[in-house]
mmCIF file of C-alpha atoms in Angstrom:
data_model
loop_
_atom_site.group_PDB
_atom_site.id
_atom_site.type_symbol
_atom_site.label_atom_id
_atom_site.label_comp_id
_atom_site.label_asym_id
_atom_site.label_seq_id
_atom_site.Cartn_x
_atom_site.Cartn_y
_atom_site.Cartn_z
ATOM 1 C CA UNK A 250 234.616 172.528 83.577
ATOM 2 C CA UNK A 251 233.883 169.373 81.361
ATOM 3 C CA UNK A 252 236.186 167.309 83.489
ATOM 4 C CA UNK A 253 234.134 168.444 86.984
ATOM 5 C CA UNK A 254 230.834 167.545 85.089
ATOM 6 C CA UNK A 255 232.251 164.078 83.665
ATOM 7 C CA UNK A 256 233.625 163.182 87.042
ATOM 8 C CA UNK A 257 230.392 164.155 88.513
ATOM 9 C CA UNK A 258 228.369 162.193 85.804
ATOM 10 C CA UNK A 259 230.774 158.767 86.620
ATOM 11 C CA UNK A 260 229.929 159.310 90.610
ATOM 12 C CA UNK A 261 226.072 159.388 89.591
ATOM 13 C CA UNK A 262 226.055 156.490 87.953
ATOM 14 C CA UNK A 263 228.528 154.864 90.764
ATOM 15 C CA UNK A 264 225.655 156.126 93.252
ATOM 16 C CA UNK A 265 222.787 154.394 91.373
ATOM 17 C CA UNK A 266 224.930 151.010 90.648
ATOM 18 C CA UNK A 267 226.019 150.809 94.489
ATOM 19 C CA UNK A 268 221.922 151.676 95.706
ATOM 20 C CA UNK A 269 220.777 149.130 93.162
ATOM 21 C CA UNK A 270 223.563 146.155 94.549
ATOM 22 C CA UNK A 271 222.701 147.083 97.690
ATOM 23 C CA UNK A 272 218.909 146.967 97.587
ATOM 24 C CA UNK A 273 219.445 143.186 95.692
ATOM 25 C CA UNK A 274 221.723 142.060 98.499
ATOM 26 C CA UNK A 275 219.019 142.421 100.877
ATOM 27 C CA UNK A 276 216.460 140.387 98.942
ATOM 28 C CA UNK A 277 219.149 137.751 98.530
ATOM 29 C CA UNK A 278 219.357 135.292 101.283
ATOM 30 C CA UNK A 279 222.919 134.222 100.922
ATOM 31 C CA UNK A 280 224.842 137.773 101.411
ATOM 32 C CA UNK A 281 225.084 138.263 104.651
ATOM 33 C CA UNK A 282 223.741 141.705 106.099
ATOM 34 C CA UNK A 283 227.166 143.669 106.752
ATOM 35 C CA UNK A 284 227.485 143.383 102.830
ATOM 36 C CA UNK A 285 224.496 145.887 102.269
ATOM 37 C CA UNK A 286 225.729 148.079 105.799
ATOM 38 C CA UNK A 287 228.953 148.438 103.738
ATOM 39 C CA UNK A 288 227.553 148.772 100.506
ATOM 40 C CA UNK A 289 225.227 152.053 102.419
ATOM 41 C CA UNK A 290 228.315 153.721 103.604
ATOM 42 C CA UNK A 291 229.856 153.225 99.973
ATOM 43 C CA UNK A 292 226.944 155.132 98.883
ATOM 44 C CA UNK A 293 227.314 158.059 101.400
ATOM 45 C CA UNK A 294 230.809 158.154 100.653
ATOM 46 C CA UNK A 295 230.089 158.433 97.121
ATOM 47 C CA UNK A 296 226.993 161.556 97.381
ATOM 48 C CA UNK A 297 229.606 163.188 99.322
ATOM 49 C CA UNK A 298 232.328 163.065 96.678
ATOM 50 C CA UNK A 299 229.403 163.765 94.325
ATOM 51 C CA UNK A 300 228.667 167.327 96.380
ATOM 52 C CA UNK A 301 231.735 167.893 97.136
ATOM 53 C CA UNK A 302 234.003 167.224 93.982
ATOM 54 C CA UNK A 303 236.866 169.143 94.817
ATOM 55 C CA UNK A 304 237.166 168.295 98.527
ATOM 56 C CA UNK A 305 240.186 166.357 100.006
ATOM 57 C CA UNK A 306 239.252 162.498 99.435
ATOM 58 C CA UNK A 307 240.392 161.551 103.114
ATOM 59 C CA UNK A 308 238.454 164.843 104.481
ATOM 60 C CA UNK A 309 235.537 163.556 102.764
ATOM 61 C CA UNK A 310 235.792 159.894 103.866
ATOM 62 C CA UNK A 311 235.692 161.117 107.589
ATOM 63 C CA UNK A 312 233.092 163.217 107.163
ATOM 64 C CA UNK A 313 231.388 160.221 105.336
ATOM 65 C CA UNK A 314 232.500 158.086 108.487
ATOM 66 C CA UNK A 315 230.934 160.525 111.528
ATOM 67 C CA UNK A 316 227.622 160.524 109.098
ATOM 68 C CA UNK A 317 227.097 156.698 108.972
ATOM 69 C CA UNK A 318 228.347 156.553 112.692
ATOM 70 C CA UNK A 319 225.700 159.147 114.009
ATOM 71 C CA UNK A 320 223.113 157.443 111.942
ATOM 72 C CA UNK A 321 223.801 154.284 113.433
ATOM 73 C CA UNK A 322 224.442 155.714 117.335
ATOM 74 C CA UNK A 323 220.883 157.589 116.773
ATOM 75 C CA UNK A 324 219.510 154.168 116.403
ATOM 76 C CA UNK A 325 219.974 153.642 120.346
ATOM 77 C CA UNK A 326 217.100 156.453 120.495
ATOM 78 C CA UNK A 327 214.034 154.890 120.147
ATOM 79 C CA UNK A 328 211.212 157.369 120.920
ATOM 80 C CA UNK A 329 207.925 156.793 119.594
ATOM 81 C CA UNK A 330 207.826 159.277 116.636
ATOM 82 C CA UNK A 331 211.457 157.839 115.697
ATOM 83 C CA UNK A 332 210.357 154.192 115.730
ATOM 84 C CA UNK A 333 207.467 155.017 113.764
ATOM 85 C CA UNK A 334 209.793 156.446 111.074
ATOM 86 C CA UNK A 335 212.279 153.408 111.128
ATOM 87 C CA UNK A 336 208.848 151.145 110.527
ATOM 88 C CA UNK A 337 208.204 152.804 107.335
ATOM 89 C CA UNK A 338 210.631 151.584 104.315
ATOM 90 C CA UNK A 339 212.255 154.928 103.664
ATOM 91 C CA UNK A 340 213.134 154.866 107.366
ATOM 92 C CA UNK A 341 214.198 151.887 107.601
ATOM 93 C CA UNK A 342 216.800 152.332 104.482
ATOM 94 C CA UNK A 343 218.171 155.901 106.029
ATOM 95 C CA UNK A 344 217.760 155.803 109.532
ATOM 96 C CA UNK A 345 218.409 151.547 110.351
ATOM 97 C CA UNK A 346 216.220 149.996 112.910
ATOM 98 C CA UNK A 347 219.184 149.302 115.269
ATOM 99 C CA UNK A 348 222.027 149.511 116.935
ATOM 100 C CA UNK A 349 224.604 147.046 115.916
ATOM 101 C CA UNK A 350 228.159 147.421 117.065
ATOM 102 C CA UNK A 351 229.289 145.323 113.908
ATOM 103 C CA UNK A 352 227.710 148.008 111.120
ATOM 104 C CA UNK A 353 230.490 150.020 112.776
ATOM 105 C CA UNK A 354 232.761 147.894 110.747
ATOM 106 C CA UNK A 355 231.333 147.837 107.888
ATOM 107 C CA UNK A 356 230.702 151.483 107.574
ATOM 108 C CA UNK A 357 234.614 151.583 107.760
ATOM 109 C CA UNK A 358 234.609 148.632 105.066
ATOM 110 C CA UNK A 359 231.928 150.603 103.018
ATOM 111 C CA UNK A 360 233.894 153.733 102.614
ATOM 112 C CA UNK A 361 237.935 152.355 102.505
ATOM 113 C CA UNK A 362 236.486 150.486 99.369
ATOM 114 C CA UNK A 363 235.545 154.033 98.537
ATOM 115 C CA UNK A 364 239.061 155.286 98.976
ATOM 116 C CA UNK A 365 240.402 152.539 96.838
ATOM 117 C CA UNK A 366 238.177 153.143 93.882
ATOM 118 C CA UNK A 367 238.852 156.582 93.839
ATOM 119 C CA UNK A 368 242.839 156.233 94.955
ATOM 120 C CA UNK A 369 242.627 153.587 91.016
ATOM 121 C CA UNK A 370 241.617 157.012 89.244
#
């Protein structure tokens, strides 16, 4: 049981470290955008292995995957009540303002660097 909380206690602070990187690499000019798209899906990987401690690590990245994907295919929906949500900065940090073909890619990037880390353990 102290090994499920430790574990859980190391993706926390992975979670926090990754959201606090990727919030900095969008107020510096120099790293390019994809960075913090990849650094995002790192994060979503890393709730889900948070919830889900004892799930299958490749389950969980595809699950992870098909999250950040429908996230970023709901972004070619743009009805009013939507777009007024994406405006707002909580919006614009879950949801994305829109579609890019190339956050495809990183979302992949973002969560096989989440395989790696945890494949090191």
């Amino acid at each position: 049981m102290h090994s499920i909380i430790k574990t859980r206690l190391k993706y926390a602070a992975a979670i926090v470290a990754v959201i606090v990187v990727g919030l900095l690499s969008r107020r510096v000019a120099f790293i390019p955008q994809y960075v913090g798209d990849a650094l995002w899906a790192l994060m979503i990987y890393l709730i889900a292995r948070f919830i889900f401690i004892k799930g299958h690590t490749k389950q969980i990245a595809i699950y992870s995957l098909v999250f950040c994907f429908a996230i970023e295919f709901s972004q070619l929906y743009q009805a009013p009540w939507i777009s007024q949500i994406r405006q707002t900065l909580p919006g614009r940090l879950i949801l994305g303002q829109g579609f890019l073909w190339t956050d495809l890619l990183a979302y992949c990037a973002g969560i096989s660097l989440g395989l790696v880390i945890d494949k090191k353990k």
